[in-house]
Amino acid sequence: MADFDVPKLEDYLIVPEPRDKVTNHLAPFLAKPPHQSDLGFPEELVDNWKDVAIAKMGDLLGKYRSLQVFLDICVHCGACTDKCHYFLGTTDAKNMPVARQELLRKVYRRYFTFAGKYFPKLVGAVDLTEEVLDDWYSYFHQCSQCRRCSVFCPYGIDTAEISMAAREIMDAVGKGQKYCNEIIAKVFKIGNNLGLPEPALADTLEGLEEDIEDDTGVKVRLPLDEKGADILLITPSADFFAEPHVDGLMGYAKVFHEAGVSWTLSSKASEAANFGMFIGSYENMRKLALRIREAAIDLGVKRIVFGECGHAWRVAYSFLNTLAGPFDFLDQNYPIPQHICEFTYDLIKQDRLRFNKEENDHMTVTFHDSCNVARGAGMGGYEGGQFEIPRAVIRAACNNYYDMDDDTIHDATFCCGGGGGLLTDDLMEIRVKGAMPRMQALKKVTEEHGVTNLAAICAICKSQFAKTLPYFGFRMDQIVSVHQLVSNALVMKGSEQEAELDGSAEEAGEAETA
Ligand code: SF4
Ligand code: SF4
């Protein structure tokens, strides 16, 4: 199946011996000229790329104080070395977080520190050469910006920020990555990552309404561009067609229906994803975020709810107000924005949703904490809410639930291997190898507790696992959406499921009386 070695799953995670140049040949396709220019970057590598790169680095050091601090304070303690899933899966020494940072740090020292300018060899400073640029392109695209390493660093050095800065510098010299830049351009032009135009989106939503009615007998609406609705749902475009994402979208629609709220999707902001973060571009991230503000104003909504998308939730939770605020025109009585899990959990706490958990009894579920939710965002307004709330929603809908090992969940969660703009077929080898630590934890909980399914609240994780699970002997349909579990078990008022349940309850009552 694979034309590369797939890491073997052991009984426990083994930290490998670092090796040189194992994955230096892996790099994504270069962005084509139109995708570069659509984002305001040079179409191809500029002649004076070295000067431009150093000037851009200087610009970023001035703009982001954290970047300079991260480049200055590493003491090479080594605590981060075995924390990256790409190192564990590839054994490549440059995939150790500190080594990845060094790729940029060495150049920073050479051009921005006194010692590096005058005694480069003494302090390990190097000139920016084509070879260094190639290493940047390769290894900064073998970082999913998951931030796991930063949790274990005594100084909190965030390799993700260093990798974002490196990608920003590469875009500035005309060496951008095809997958991310093409997608951002598509969102600007059409409104979503998939390039799904408004009529196709409307058709898809109509089809989903029919599916829900066939299944439950209840007319549940999935409205598009409905002015005056209370809630604007911003969700990843994968939710509109791919499995298991679309089952999650049907779950959100059923929950909104049961809550009796009016809601709408927007064709203008039909994408929650914000790949501007992956390429480190504040300007592009802002432009993408402003679509959401404009859609909310155009439609006159009072609230914004985000669907299941990990990095989109990080951008929404941590940066949306800075990028596109103030949101003073929304109802201040609700979180701005709110996550769909928070929305559903509130209803569960108020006992306003009825579940028949037996509908999920064919599954034993575990939960994969997505990096950007676990380490870059929150939920519920209290510490750890982002870990508890999705699990509480799953437990409300399922009888059988087990967590994976403690050192692989919550803020120590392992990346799926496809985040940070790596979810492209040209990076399949690094994606499969990077998935190994999560697969190893899944294997363990499968053997110990009979876990059959992995639930997630991130579109990238779901797509990545659908592709990579089979490499490790699992089935692609073992990955499920959290709101797919909700959808399976939710007993809507007036539904065939409700009639069946109440009918059997009545029959049981009659039998007892007799
Ligand atoms: S941010 Fe994640 S992918 Fe990047 S070096 Fe750290 S652990 Fe590895
Ligand atoms: S844990 Fe932090 S200080 Fe230690 S080597 Fe890694 S980045 Fe440097």
Tab-separated table of N, CA and C and ligand atoms in Angstrom, residues 80 83-87 95-98 100-101 142-150 158-161 163 371 375 415, ligand 1:
chain	number	residue	atom	x	y	z
A	80	CYS	N	12.585	18.810	25.088
A	80	CYS	CA	11.604	18.716	23.993
A	80	CYS	C	11.962	17.647	22.957
A	83	LYS	N	9.538	14.779	22.105
A	83	LYS	CA	8.120	15.096	22.269
A	83	LYS	C	7.378	15.288	20.950
A	84	CYS	N	8.123	15.305	19.853
A	84	CYS	CA	7.468	15.574	18.565
A	84	CYS	C	7.111	14.259	17.878
A	85	HIS	N	5.856	14.155	17.456
A	85	HIS	CA	5.393	12.936	16.767
A	85	HIS	C	6.167	12.694	15.471
A	86	TYR	N	6.628	13.758	14.820
A	86	TYR	CA	7.374	13.554	13.563
A	86	TYR	C	8.766	12.988	13.841
A	87	PHE	N	9.365	13.385	14.954
A	87	PHE	CA	10.642	12.760	15.309
A	87	PHE	C	10.417	11.289	15.674
A	95	ASN	N	13.892	16.619	13.085
A	95	ASN	CA	12.506	16.687	13.549
A	95	ASN	C	12.411	16.742	15.072
A	96	MET	N	13.547	16.797	15.758
A	96	MET	CA	13.497	17.084	17.192
A	96	MET	C	13.221	18.594	17.291
A	97	PRO	N	12.249	18.998	18.102
A	97	PRO	CA	11.862	20.414	18.113
A	97	PRO	C	13.035	21.383	18.237
A	98	VAL	N	13.985	21.096	19.129
A	98	VAL	CA	15.092	22.040	19.300
A	98	VAL	C	15.926	22.124	18.024
A	100	ARG	N	14.774	21.636	14.998
A	100	ARG	CA	13.966	22.384	14.028
A	100	ARG	C	14.138	23.884	14.281
A	101	GLN	N	14.060	24.264	15.565
A	101	GLN	CA	14.237	25.688	15.901
A	101	GLN	C	15.610	26.190	15.455
A	142	GLN	N	7.518	19.910	8.039
A	142	GLN	CA	7.388	18.657	8.787
A	142	GLN	C	7.070	19.001	10.238
A	143	CYS	N	6.480	20.159	10.428
A	143	CYS	CA	6.007	20.611	11.741
A	143	CYS	C	4.540	20.966	11.562
A	144	SER	N	3.679	20.318	12.339
A	144	SER	CA	2.246	20.608	12.197
A	144	SER	C	1.815	21.725	13.141
A	145	GLN	N	2.785	22.404	13.743
A	145	GLN	CA	2.501	23.551	14.609
A	145	GLN	C	1.548	23.138	15.736
A	146	CYS	N	1.781	21.907	16.241
A	146	CYS	CA	0.849	21.329	17.216
A	146	CYS	C	1.105	21.836	18.634
A	147	ARG	N	2.311	22.356	18.902
A	147	ARG	CA	2.701	22.957	20.183
A	147	ARG	C	2.894	21.940	21.312
A	148	ARG	N	2.988	20.652	20.978
A	148	ARG	CA	3.198	19.669	22.054
A	148	ARG	C	4.544	19.907	22.729
A	149	CYS	N	5.547	20.226	21.914
A	149	CYS	CA	6.885	20.427	22.478
A	149	CYS	C	6.895	21.576	23.492
A	150	SER	N	6.086	22.596	23.240
A	150	SER	CA	6.113	23.774	24.129
A	150	SER	C	5.603	23.432	25.526
A	158	ASP	N	7.798	28.041	21.913
A	158	ASP	CA	6.758	27.524	21.038
A	158	ASP	C	7.316	27.347	19.618
A	159	THR	N	7.655	26.105	19.286
A	159	THR	CA	8.217	25.837	17.957
A	159	THR	C	7.219	26.195	16.856
A	160	ALA	N	5.929	26.100	17.177
A	160	ALA	CA	4.922	26.439	16.165
A	160	ALA	C	5.113	27.872	15.684
A	161	GLU	N	5.399	28.778	16.607
A	161	GLU	CA	5.569	30.185	16.204
A	161	GLU	C	6.806	30.352	15.341
A	163	SER	N	8.038	28.025	13.396
A	163	SER	CA	7.722	27.454	12.088
A	163	SER	C	6.806	28.387	11.280
A	371	CYS	N	-5.009	19.185	18.709
A	371	CYS	CA	-3.964	20.060	19.274
A	371	CYS	C	-4.410	21.504	19.474
A	375	ARG	N	-4.354	22.769	23.165
A	375	ARG	CA	-3.222	23.609	23.596
A	375	ARG	C	-3.331	25.062	23.139
A	415	CYS	N	-0.529	14.976	18.032
A	415	CYS	CA	-1.136	15.466	16.791
A	415	CYS	C	-1.545	14.277	15.921
B	1	SF4	S1	5.056	22.133	17.251
B	1	SF4	FE1	4.482	19.940	17.157
B	1	SF4	S2	5.132	19.315	15.098
B	1	SF4	FE2	6.213	21.236	15.551
B	1	SF4	S3	8.156	20.618	16.479
B	1	SF4	FE3	6.736	20.928	18.183
B	1	SF4	S4	5.893	18.878	18.558
B	1	SF4	FE4	6.819	18.826	16.512
